[in-house]
PDB file of C-alpha atoms in Angstrom:
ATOM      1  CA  UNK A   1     228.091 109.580  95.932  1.00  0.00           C
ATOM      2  CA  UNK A   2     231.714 109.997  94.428  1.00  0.00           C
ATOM      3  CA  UNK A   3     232.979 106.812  95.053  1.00  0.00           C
ATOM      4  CA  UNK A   4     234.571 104.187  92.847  1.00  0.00           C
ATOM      5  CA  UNK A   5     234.530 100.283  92.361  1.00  0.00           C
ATOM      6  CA  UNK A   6     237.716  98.869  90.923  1.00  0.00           C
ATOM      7  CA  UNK A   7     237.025  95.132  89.737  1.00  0.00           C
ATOM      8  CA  UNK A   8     238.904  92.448  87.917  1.00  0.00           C
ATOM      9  CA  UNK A   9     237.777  89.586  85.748  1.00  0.00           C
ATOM     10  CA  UNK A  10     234.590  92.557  84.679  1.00  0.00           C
ATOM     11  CA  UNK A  11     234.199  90.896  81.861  1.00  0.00           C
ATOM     12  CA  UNK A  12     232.325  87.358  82.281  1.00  0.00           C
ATOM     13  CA  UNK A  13     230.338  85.910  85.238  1.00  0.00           C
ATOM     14  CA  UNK A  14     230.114  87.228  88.669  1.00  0.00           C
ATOM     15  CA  UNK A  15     232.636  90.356  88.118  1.00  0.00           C
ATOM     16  CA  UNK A  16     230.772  91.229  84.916  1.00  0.00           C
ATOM     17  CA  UNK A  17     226.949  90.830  87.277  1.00  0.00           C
ATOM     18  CA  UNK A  18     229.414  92.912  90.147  1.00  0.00           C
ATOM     19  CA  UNK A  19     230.075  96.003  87.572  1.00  0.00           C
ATOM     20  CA  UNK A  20     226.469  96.383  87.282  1.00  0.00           C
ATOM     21  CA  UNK A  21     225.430  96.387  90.581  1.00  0.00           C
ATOM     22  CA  UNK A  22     227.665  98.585  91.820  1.00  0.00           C
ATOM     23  CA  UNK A  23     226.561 100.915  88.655  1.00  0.00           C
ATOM     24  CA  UNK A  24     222.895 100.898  89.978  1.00  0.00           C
ATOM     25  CA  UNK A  25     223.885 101.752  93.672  1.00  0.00           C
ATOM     26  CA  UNK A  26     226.150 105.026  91.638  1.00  0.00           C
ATOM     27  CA  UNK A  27     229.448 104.316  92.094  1.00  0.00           C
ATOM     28  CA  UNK A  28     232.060 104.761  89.351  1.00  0.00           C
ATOM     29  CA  UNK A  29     233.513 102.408  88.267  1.00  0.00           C
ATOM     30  CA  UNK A  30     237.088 100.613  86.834  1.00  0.00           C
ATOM     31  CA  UNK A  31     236.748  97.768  84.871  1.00  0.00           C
ATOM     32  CA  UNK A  32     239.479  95.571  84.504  1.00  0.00           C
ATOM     33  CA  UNK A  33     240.058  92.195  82.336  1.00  0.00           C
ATOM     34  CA  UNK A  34     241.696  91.096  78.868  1.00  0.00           C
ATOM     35  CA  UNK A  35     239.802  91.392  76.337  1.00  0.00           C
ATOM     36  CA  UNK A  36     239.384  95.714  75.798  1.00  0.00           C
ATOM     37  CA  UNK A  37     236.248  94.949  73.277  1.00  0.00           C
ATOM     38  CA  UNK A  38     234.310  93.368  75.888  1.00  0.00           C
ATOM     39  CA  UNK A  39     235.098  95.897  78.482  1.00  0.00           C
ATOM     40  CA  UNK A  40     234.063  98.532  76.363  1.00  0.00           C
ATOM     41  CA  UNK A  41     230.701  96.548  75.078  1.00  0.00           C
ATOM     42  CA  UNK A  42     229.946  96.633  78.957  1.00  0.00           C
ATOM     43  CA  UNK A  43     230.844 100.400  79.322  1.00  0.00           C
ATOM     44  CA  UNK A  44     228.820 101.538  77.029  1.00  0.00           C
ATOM     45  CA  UNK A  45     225.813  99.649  78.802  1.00  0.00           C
ATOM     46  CA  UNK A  46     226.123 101.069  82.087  1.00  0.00           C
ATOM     47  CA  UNK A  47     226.850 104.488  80.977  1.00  0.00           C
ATOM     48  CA  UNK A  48     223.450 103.502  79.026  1.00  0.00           C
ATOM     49  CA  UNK A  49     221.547 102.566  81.550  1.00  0.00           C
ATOM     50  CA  UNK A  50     222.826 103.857  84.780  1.00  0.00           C
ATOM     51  CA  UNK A  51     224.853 106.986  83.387  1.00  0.00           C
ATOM     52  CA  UNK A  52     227.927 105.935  85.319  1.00  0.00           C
ATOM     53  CA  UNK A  53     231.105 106.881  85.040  1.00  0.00           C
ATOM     54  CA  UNK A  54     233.214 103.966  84.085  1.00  0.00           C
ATOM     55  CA  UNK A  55     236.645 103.639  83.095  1.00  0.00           C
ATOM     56  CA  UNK A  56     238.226 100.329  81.392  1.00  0.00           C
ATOM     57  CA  UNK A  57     241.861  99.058  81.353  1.00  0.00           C
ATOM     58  CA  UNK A  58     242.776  95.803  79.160  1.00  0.00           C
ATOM     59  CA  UNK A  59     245.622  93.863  80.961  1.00  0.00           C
ATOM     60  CA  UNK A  60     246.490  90.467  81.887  1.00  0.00           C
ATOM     61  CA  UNK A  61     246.417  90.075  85.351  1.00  0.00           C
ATOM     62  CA  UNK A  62     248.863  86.797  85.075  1.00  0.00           C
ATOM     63  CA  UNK A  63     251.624  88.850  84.022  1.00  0.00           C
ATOM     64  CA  UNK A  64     252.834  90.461  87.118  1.00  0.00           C
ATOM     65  CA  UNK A  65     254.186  93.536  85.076  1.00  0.00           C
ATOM     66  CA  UNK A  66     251.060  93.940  83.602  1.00  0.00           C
ATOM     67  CA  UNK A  67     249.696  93.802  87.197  1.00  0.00           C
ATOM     68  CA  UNK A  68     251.847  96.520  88.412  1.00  0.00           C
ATOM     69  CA  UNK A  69     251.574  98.600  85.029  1.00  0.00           C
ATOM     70  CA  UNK A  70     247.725  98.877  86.601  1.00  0.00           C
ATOM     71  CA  UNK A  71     248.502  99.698  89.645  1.00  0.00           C
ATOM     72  CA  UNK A  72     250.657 102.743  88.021  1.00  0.00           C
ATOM     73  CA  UNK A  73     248.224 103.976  85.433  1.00  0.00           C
ATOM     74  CA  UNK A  74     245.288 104.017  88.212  1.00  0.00           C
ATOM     75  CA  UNK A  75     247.635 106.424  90.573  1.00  0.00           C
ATOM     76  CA  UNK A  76     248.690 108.829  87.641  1.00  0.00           C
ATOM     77  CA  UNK A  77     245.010 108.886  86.594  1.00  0.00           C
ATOM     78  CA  UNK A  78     244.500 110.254  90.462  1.00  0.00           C
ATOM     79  CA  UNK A  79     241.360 108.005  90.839  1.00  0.00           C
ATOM     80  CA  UNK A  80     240.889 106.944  94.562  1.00  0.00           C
ATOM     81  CA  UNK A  81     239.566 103.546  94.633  1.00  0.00           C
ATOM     82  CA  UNK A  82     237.075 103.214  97.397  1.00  0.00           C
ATOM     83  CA  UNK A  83     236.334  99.277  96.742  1.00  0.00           C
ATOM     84  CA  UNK A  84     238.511  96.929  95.654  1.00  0.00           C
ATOM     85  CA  UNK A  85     236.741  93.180  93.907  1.00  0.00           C
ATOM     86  CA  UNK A  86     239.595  90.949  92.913  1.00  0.00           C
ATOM     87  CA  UNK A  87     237.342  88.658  90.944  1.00  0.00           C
ATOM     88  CA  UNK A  88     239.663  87.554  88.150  1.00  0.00           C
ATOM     89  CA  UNK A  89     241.074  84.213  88.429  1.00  0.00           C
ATOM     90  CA  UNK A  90     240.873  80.712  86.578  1.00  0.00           C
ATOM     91  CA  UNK A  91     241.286  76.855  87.283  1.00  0.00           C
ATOM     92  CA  UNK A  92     242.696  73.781  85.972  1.00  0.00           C
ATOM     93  CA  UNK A  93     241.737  70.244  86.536  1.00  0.00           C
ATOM     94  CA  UNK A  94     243.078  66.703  85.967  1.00  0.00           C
ATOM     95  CA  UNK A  95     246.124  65.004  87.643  1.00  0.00           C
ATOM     96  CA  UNK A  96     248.910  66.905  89.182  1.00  0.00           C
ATOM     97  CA  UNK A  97     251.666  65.314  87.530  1.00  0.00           C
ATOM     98  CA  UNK A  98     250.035  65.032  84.058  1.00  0.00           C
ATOM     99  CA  UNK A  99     248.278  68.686  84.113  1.00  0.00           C
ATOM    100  CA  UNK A 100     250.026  71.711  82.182  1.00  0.00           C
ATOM    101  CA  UNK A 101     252.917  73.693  84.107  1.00  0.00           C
ATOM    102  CA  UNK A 102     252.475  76.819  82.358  1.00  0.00           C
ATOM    103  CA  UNK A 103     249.081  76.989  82.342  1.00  0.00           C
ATOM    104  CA  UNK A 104     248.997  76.445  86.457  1.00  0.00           C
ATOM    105  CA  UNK A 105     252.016  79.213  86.729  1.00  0.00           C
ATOM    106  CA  UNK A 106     249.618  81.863  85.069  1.00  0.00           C
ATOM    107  CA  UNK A 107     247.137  80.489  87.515  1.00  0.00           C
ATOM    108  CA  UNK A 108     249.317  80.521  90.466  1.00  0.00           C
ATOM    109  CA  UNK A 109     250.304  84.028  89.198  1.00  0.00           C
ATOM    110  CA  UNK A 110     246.946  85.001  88.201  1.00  0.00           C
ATOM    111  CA  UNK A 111     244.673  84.019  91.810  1.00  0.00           C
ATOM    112  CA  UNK A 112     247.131  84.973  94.125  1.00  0.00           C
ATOM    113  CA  UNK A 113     250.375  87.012  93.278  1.00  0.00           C
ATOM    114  CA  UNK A 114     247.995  89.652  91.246  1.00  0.00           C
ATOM    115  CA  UNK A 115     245.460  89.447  94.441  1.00  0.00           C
ATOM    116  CA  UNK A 116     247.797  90.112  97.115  1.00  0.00           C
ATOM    117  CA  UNK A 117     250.004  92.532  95.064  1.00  0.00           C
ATOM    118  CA  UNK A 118     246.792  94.494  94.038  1.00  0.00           C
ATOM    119  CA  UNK A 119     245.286  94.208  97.671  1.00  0.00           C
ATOM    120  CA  UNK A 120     248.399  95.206  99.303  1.00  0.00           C
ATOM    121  CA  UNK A 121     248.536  98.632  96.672  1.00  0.00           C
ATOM    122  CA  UNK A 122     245.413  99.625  97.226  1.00  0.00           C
ATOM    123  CA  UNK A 123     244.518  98.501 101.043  1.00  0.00           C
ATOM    124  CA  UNK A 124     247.901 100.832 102.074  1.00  0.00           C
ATOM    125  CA  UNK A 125     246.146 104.128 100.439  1.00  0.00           C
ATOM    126  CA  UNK A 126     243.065 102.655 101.866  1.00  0.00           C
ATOM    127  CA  UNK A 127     244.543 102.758 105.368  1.00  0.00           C
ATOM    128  CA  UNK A 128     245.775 106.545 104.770  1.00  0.00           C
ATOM    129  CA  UNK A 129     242.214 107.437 103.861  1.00  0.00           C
ATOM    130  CA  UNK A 130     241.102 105.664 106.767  1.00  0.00           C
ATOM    131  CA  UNK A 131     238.192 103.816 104.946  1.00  0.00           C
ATOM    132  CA  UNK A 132     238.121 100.953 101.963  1.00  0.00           C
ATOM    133  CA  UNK A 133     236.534  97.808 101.322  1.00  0.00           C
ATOM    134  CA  UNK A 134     237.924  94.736  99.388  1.00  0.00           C
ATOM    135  CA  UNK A 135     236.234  91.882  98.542  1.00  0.00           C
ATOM    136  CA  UNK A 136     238.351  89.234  97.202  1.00  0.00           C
ATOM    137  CA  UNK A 137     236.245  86.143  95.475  1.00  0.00           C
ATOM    138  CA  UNK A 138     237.479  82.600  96.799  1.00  0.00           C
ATOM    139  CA  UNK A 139     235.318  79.838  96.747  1.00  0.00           C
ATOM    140  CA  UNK A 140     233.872  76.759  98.851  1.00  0.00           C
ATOM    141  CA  UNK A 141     237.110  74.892  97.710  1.00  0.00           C
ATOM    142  CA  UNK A 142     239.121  76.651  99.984  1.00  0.00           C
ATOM    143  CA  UNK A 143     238.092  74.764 102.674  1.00  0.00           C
ATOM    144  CA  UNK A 144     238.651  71.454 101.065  1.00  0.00           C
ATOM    145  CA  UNK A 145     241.670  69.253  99.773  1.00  0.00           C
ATOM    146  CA  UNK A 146     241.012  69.096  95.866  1.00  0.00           C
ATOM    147  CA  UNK A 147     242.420  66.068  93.995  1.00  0.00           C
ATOM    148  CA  UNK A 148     241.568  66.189  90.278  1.00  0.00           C
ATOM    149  CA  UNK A 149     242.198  70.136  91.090  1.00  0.00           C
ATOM    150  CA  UNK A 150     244.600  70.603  93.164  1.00  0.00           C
ATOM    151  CA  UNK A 151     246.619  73.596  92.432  1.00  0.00           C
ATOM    152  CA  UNK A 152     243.019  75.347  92.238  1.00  0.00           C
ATOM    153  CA  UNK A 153     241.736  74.250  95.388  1.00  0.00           C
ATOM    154  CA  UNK A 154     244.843  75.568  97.431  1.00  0.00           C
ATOM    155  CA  UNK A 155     244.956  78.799  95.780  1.00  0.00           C
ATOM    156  CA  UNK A 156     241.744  79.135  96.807  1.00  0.00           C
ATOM    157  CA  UNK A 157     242.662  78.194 100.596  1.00  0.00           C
ATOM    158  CA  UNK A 158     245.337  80.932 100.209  1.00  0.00           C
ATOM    159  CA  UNK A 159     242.905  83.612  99.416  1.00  0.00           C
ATOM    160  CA  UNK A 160     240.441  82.941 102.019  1.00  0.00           C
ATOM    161  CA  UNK A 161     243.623  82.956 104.595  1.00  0.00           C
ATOM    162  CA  UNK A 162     244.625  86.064 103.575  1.00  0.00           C
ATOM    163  CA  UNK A 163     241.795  87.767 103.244  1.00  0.00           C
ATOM    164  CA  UNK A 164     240.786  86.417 106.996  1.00  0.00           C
ATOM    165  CA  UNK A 165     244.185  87.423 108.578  1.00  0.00           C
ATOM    166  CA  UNK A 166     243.748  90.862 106.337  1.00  0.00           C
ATOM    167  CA  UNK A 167     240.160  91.638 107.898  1.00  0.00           C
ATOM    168  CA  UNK A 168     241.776  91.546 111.407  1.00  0.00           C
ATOM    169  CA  UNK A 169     244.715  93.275 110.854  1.00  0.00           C
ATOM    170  CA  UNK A 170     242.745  96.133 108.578  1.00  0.00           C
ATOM    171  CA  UNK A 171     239.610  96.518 110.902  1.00  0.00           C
ATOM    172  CA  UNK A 172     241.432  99.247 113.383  1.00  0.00           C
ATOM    173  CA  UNK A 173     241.916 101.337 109.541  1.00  0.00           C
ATOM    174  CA  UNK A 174     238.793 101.363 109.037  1.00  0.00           C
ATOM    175  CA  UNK A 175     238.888  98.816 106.155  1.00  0.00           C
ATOM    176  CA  UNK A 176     236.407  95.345 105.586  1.00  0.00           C
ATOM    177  CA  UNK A 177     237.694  92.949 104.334  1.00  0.00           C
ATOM    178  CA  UNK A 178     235.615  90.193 102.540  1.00  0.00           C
ATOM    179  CA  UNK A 179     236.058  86.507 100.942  1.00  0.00           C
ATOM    180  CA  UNK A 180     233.146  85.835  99.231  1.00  0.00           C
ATOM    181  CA  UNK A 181     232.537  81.729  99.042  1.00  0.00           C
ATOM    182  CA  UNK A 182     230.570  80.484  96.120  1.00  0.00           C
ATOM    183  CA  UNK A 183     230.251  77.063  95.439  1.00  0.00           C
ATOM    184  CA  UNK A 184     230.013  75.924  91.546  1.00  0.00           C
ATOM    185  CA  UNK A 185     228.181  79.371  89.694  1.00  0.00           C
ATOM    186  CA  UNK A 186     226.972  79.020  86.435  1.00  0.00           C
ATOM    187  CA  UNK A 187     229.483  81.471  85.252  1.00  0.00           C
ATOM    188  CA  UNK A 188     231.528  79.565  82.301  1.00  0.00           C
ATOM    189  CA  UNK A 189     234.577  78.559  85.127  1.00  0.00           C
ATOM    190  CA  UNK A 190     233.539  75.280  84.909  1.00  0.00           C
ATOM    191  CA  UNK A 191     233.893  74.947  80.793  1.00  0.00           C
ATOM    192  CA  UNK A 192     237.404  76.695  81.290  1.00  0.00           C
ATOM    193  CA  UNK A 193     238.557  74.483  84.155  1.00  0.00           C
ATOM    194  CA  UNK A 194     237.429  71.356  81.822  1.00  0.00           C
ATOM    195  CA  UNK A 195     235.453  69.926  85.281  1.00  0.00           C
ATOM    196  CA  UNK A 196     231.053  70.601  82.920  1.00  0.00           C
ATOM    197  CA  UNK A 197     231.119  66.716  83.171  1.00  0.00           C
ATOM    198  CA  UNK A 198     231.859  66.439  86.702  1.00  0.00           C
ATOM    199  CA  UNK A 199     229.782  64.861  89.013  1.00  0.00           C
ATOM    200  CA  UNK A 200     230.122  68.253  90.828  1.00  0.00           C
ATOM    201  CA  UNK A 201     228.149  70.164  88.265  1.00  0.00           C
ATOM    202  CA  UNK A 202     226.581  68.074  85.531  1.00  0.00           C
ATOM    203  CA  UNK A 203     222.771  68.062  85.265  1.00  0.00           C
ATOM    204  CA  UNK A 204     222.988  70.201  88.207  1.00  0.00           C
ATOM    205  CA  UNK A 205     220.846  73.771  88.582  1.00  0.00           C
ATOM    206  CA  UNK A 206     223.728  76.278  89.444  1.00  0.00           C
ATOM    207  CA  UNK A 207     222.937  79.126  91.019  1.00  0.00           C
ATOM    208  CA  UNK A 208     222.935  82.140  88.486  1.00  0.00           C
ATOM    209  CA  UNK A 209     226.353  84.945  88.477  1.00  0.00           C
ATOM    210  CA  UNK A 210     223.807  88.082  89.129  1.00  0.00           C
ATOM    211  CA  UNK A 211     222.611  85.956  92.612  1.00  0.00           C
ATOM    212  CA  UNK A 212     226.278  84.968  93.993  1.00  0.00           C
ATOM    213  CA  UNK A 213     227.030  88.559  93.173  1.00  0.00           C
ATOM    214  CA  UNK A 214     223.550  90.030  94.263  1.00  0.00           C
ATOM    215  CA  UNK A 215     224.568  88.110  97.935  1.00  0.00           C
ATOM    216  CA  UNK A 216     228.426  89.105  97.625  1.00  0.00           C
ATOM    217  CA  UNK A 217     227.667  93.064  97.531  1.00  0.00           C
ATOM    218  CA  UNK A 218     225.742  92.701 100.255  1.00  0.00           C
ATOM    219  CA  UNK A 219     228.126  90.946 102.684  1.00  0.00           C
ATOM    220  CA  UNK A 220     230.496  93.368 101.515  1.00  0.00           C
ATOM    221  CA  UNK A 221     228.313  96.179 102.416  1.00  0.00           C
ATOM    222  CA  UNK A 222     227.606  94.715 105.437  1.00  0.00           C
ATOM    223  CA  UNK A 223     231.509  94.084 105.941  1.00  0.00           C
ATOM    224  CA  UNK A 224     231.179  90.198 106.777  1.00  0.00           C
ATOM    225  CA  UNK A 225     234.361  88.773 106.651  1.00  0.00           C
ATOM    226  CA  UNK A 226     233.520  85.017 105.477  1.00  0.00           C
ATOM    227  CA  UNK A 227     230.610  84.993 102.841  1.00  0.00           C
ATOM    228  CA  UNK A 228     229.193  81.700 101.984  1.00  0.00           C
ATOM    229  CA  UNK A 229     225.954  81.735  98.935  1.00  0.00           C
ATOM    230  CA  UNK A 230     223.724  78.723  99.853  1.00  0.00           C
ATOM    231  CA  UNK A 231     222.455  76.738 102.012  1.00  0.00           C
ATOM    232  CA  UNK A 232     223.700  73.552 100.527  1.00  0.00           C
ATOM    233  CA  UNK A 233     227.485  75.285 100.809  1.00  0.00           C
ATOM    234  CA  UNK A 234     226.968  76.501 104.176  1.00  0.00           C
ATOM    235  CA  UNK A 235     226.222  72.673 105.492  1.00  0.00           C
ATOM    236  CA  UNK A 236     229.389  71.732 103.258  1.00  0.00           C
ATOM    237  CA  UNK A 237     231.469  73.990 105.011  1.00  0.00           C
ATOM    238  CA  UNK A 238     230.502  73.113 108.409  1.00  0.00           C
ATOM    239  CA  UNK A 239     230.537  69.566 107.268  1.00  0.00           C
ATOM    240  CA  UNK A 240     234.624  70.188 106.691  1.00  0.00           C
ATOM    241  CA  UNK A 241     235.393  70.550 110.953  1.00  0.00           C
ATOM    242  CA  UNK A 242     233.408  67.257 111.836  1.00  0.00           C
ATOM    243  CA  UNK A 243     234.570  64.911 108.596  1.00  0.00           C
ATOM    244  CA  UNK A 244     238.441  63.847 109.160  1.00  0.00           C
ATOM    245  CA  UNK A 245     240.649  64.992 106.191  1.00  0.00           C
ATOM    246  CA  UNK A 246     241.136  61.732 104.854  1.00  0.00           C
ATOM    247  CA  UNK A 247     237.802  61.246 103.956  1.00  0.00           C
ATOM    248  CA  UNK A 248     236.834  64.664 102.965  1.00  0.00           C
ATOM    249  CA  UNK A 249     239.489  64.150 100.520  1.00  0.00           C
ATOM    250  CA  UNK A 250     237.699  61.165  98.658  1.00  0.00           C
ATOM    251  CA  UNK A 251     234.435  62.807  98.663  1.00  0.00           C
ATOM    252  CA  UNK A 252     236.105  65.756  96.645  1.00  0.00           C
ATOM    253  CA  UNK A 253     238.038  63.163  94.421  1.00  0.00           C
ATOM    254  CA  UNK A 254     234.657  61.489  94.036  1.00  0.00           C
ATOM    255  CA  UNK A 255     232.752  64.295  92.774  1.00  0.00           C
ATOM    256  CA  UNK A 256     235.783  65.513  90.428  1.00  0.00           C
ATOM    257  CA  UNK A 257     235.367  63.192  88.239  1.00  0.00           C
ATOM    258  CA  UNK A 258     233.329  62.493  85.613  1.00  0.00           C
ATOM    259  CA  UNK A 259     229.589  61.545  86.043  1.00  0.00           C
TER     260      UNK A 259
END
């Protein structure tokens, strides 16, 4: 095989359990995420163990020129990207009006203008190759209203949009396209978005990165277009078209806040 894996956020959590999956099944790979230390830390492991060929690139993804400066450097380097993971993204939590501008514009920036910007780059040479796969990570909160979160949740309703209208127009190319679902992952999100005392997730048993990313290569594979980890989630989901907004609303509230 002579294939390669491009995939953001590699660093932490389900991107970082991603990289070395797609390692063991011998693809190459491109790492992408800030912090060049850690990508290289994680290099040097799989070309370790699995003796693949991996490349690393140290950007921030929530600065759109750094986005397309990626974009660039991957087509001078002549490296076809067979699979595209857009795992990278962050969230914020607390009140709309009293939560931090900035930091929600690099989020805005960061979970959707790099996703579609990178998926519409690389799903056009995809099309001319007549074969790709992208898998871009949402979550269960895209099907729900998300008070407490709510710049979060929608960006997350975005991405599972696109990528749903995407894997319809892209099928006829000969390109899947995938939104893989997870519900909370013990993954270090929820200590970023400030939600570990939650009712959500607190003295909870999360399901580990390596299994939402373990299920997520294989719905890829398979070229599902929705992929939802969990039972639990699953019922959740389908709970969303019988409950009436209102009151799937308050349950989300609800479990936002603190236990």
């Amino acid at each position: 095989m002579d294939q390669t894996a491009l995939i953001t956020g590699a660093s932490s959590g389900i991107g970082y359990e991603l990289a070395f999956i797609f390692a063991r099944e011998g693809y190459n790979l491109v790492l992408v995420a800030r912090s060049e230390q850690k990508l290289n830390e994680i290099k040097s492991l799989l070309e370790k163990q699995y003796k693949a060929r991996v490349s690393v690139i140290a950007c921030d993804l929530s600065v759109f020129e750094e986005v397309k400066g990626l974009v660039s450097q991957i087509k001078k380097s002549g490296i076809d990207v067979d699979i595209l993971v857009n795992n990278a993204g962050f969230g914020d939590s607390g009140f709309f009006i009293e939560t931090n501008w900035e930091k929600e514009s690099q989020m805005l920036d960061l979970n959707i203008r790099a996703l579609t910007y990178l998926t519409k780059e690389f799903a056009t040479l995809m099309a001319v190759r007549k074969k790709g796969r992208i898998m871009n990570v949402a979550s269960t909160a895209a099907f729900f209203p998300g008070p407490l979160m709510a710049v979060y949740y929608a960006t997350k309703a975005y991405v599972l949009s696109l990528t749903e209208a995407l894997g319809n127009e892209l099928k006829d190319k000969g390109i899947s396209v995938t939104a893989l679902c997870p519900g909370p992952t013990a993954s270090g999100f929820q200590s970023m978005a400030g939600i570990e005392d939650s009712k959500l997730v607190k003295g909870k048993k999360l399901p580990t990165s390596k299994e939402v990313a373990e299920f997520g290569y294989k719905a890829l594979m398979n070229g599902k277009r929705v992929a939802i980890p969990g039972l639990m989630n699953k019922m959740q989901v389908f709970m969303t078209r019988l409950t009436p907004r209102n009151i799937l609303t308050s349950a989300v509230r609800y479990m936002s806040e603190n236990a």
